[in-house]
Tab-separated table of C-alpha atoms in Angstrom:
chain	number	residue	atom	x	y	z
T	226	HIS	CA	-4.070	-2.833	-8.142
T	227	ALA	CA	-1.128	-1.505	-10.144
T	228	TYR	CA	-2.938	1.556	-11.473
T	229	VAL	CA	-4.841	2.769	-8.398
T	230	THR	CA	-4.100	6.465	-7.818
T	231	TYR	CA	-3.878	8.567	-4.675
T	232	GLU	CA	-6.932	10.467	-5.897
T	233	GLN	CA	-9.042	7.334	-6.451
T	234	PHE	CA	-8.491	6.230	-2.857
T	235	GLY	CA	-8.592	9.741	-1.369
T	236	LEU	CA	-5.036	9.400	-0.083
T	237	HIS	CA	-3.296	12.427	-1.569
T	238	THR	CA	-1.965	14.597	1.261
T	239	PRO	CA	-0.034	17.858	1.565
T	240	GLU	CA	2.992	15.771	2.608
T	241	LEU	CA	2.820	13.791	-0.643
T	242	ALA	CA	2.400	17.001	-2.625
T	243	ALA	CA	5.493	18.446	-0.915
T	244	LEU	CA	7.436	15.415	-2.162
T	245	GLY	CA	6.240	16.142	-5.701
T	246	ASN	CA	3.646	13.356	-5.876
T	247	GLN	CA	0.556	14.304	-7.870
T	248	ALA	CA	-2.978	13.187	-6.965
T	249	ASN	CA	-3.334	11.315	-10.279
T	250	GLU	CA	-0.141	9.272	-9.795
T	251	ARG	CA	-0.198	5.562	-9.009
T	252	ILE	CA	0.085	4.671	-5.339
T	253	PHE	CA	2.026	1.468	-5.938
T	254	ARG	CA	5.216	1.692	-7.976
T	255	ARG	CA	5.565	-2.097	-7.738
T	256	ASP	CA	1.900	-3.131	-7.548
T	257	CYS	CA	0.023	-4.896	-4.780
T	258	LEU	CA	-0.504	-8.391	-6.097
T	259	GLU	CA	-3.581	-10.180	-4.732
T	260	VAL	CA	-3.369	-13.980	-4.886
T	261	ASP	CA	-5.885	-16.571	-3.691
T	262	ILE	CA	-4.338	-19.909	-2.714
T	263	LYS	CA	-5.165	-22.918	-0.557
T	264	VAL	CA	-3.003	-24.059	2.326
T	265	GLY	CA	-3.937	-27.419	3.789
T	266	GLY	CA	-7.190	-27.198	1.836
T	267	ALA	CA	-8.178	-23.869	3.414
T	268	PRO	CA	-8.328	-20.741	1.242
T	269	ILE	CA	-6.165	-17.732	2.082
T	270	THR	CA	-5.641	-14.472	0.212
T	271	LEU	CA	-2.118	-13.075	0.010
T	272	TYR	CA	-1.316	-9.433	-0.670
T	273	LEU	CA	2.231	-9.204	-1.990
T	274	VAL	CA	3.816	-5.773	-1.698
T	275	HIS	CA	7.110	-3.955	-2.118
T	276	PHE	CA	6.733	-0.555	-0.500
T	277	LYS	CA	8.817	2.508	-1.314
T	278	SER	CA	12.411	2.176	-0.115
T	279	MET	CA	13.817	4.662	2.359
T	280	GLY	CA	16.684	5.669	0.120
T	281	SER	CA	19.153	8.460	0.673
T	282	PRO	CA	18.541	11.841	2.347
T	283	ARG	CA	16.681	14.464	0.296
T	284	ASN	CA	14.938	17.794	0.784
T	285	GLY	CA	16.731	18.244	4.111
T	286	LEU	CA	15.241	15.020	5.522
T	287	ASP	CA	16.785	11.624	6.081
T	288	GLY	CA	15.615	8.885	3.704
T	289	ARG	CA	13.130	7.443	6.182
T	290	GLU	CA	11.392	10.771	6.828
T	291	ALA	CA	11.466	11.826	3.187
T	292	THR	CA	9.634	8.713	1.993
T	293	MET	CA	7.362	8.034	4.988
T	294	PRO	CA	4.283	9.719	3.411
T	295	VAL	CA	4.534	7.348	0.434
T	296	ARG	CA	4.793	4.237	2.624
T	297	ILE	CA	1.883	5.442	4.775
T	298	ALA	CA	-0.268	5.880	1.653
T	299	GLU	CA	0.762	2.428	0.385
T	300	ALA	CA	-0.192	0.830	3.714
T	301	GLN	CA	-3.521	2.687	3.795
T	302	ALA	CA	-4.216	1.561	0.229
T	303	VAL	CA	-3.563	-2.100	1.104
T	304	ARG	CA	-5.950	-1.785	4.043
T	305	ARG	CA	-8.623	-0.323	1.771
T	306	ILE	CA	-8.131	-3.095	-0.799
T	307	ILE	CA	-8.566	-5.719	1.928
T	308	GLU	CA	-11.633	-3.993	3.389
T	309	GLU	CA	-13.212	-3.663	-0.059
T	310	ARG	CA	-12.608	-7.362	-0.694
T	311	PHE	CA	-13.868	-8.694	2.638
T	312	GLY	CA	-15.913	-5.810	4.047
T	313	GLY	CA	-14.579	-3.427	6.660
T	314	ASP	CA	-16.515	-5.092	9.459
T	315	HIS	CA	-15.569	-8.638	8.432
T	316	ALA	CA	-11.938	-8.426	7.265
T	317	ALA	CA	-10.585	-9.475	10.670
T	318	ASP	CA	-12.579	-12.714	10.457
T	319	LYS	CA	-11.152	-13.725	7.072
T	320	ARG	CA	-7.945	-15.522	6.127
T	321	TRP	CA	-5.481	-13.119	4.525
T	322	ALA	CA	-1.873	-11.995	4.936
T	323	ILE	CA	0.251	-9.109	3.725
T	324	CYS	CA	3.662	-10.332	2.586
T	325	GLY	CA	6.694	-8.668	1.100
T	326	ASP	CA	9.164	-5.859	1.619
T	327	MET	CA	7.502	-3.080	3.608
T	328	ASN	CA	10.715	-1.164	4.266
């Protein structure tokens, strides 16, 4: 999922544009790795993420506020990836977990 863009997933917002993010830019700077494994013989899908860090203040906002639109888009993208894999109505019934640094 390394090359999915805001535009492809319909996630580009005015808030992202205000931060200088373009619609054709990648959502994930550090990918969203999807791994299928078995635990105790049962399959489970892991989504490994490292969301945008909060960083230092910029544009008159503290680091958390300044980067929140990026983290929101990353979280929405992971949800879409999971729903596309398992179906929006069936994802809750499947075995999957989101792991990593979500800042």
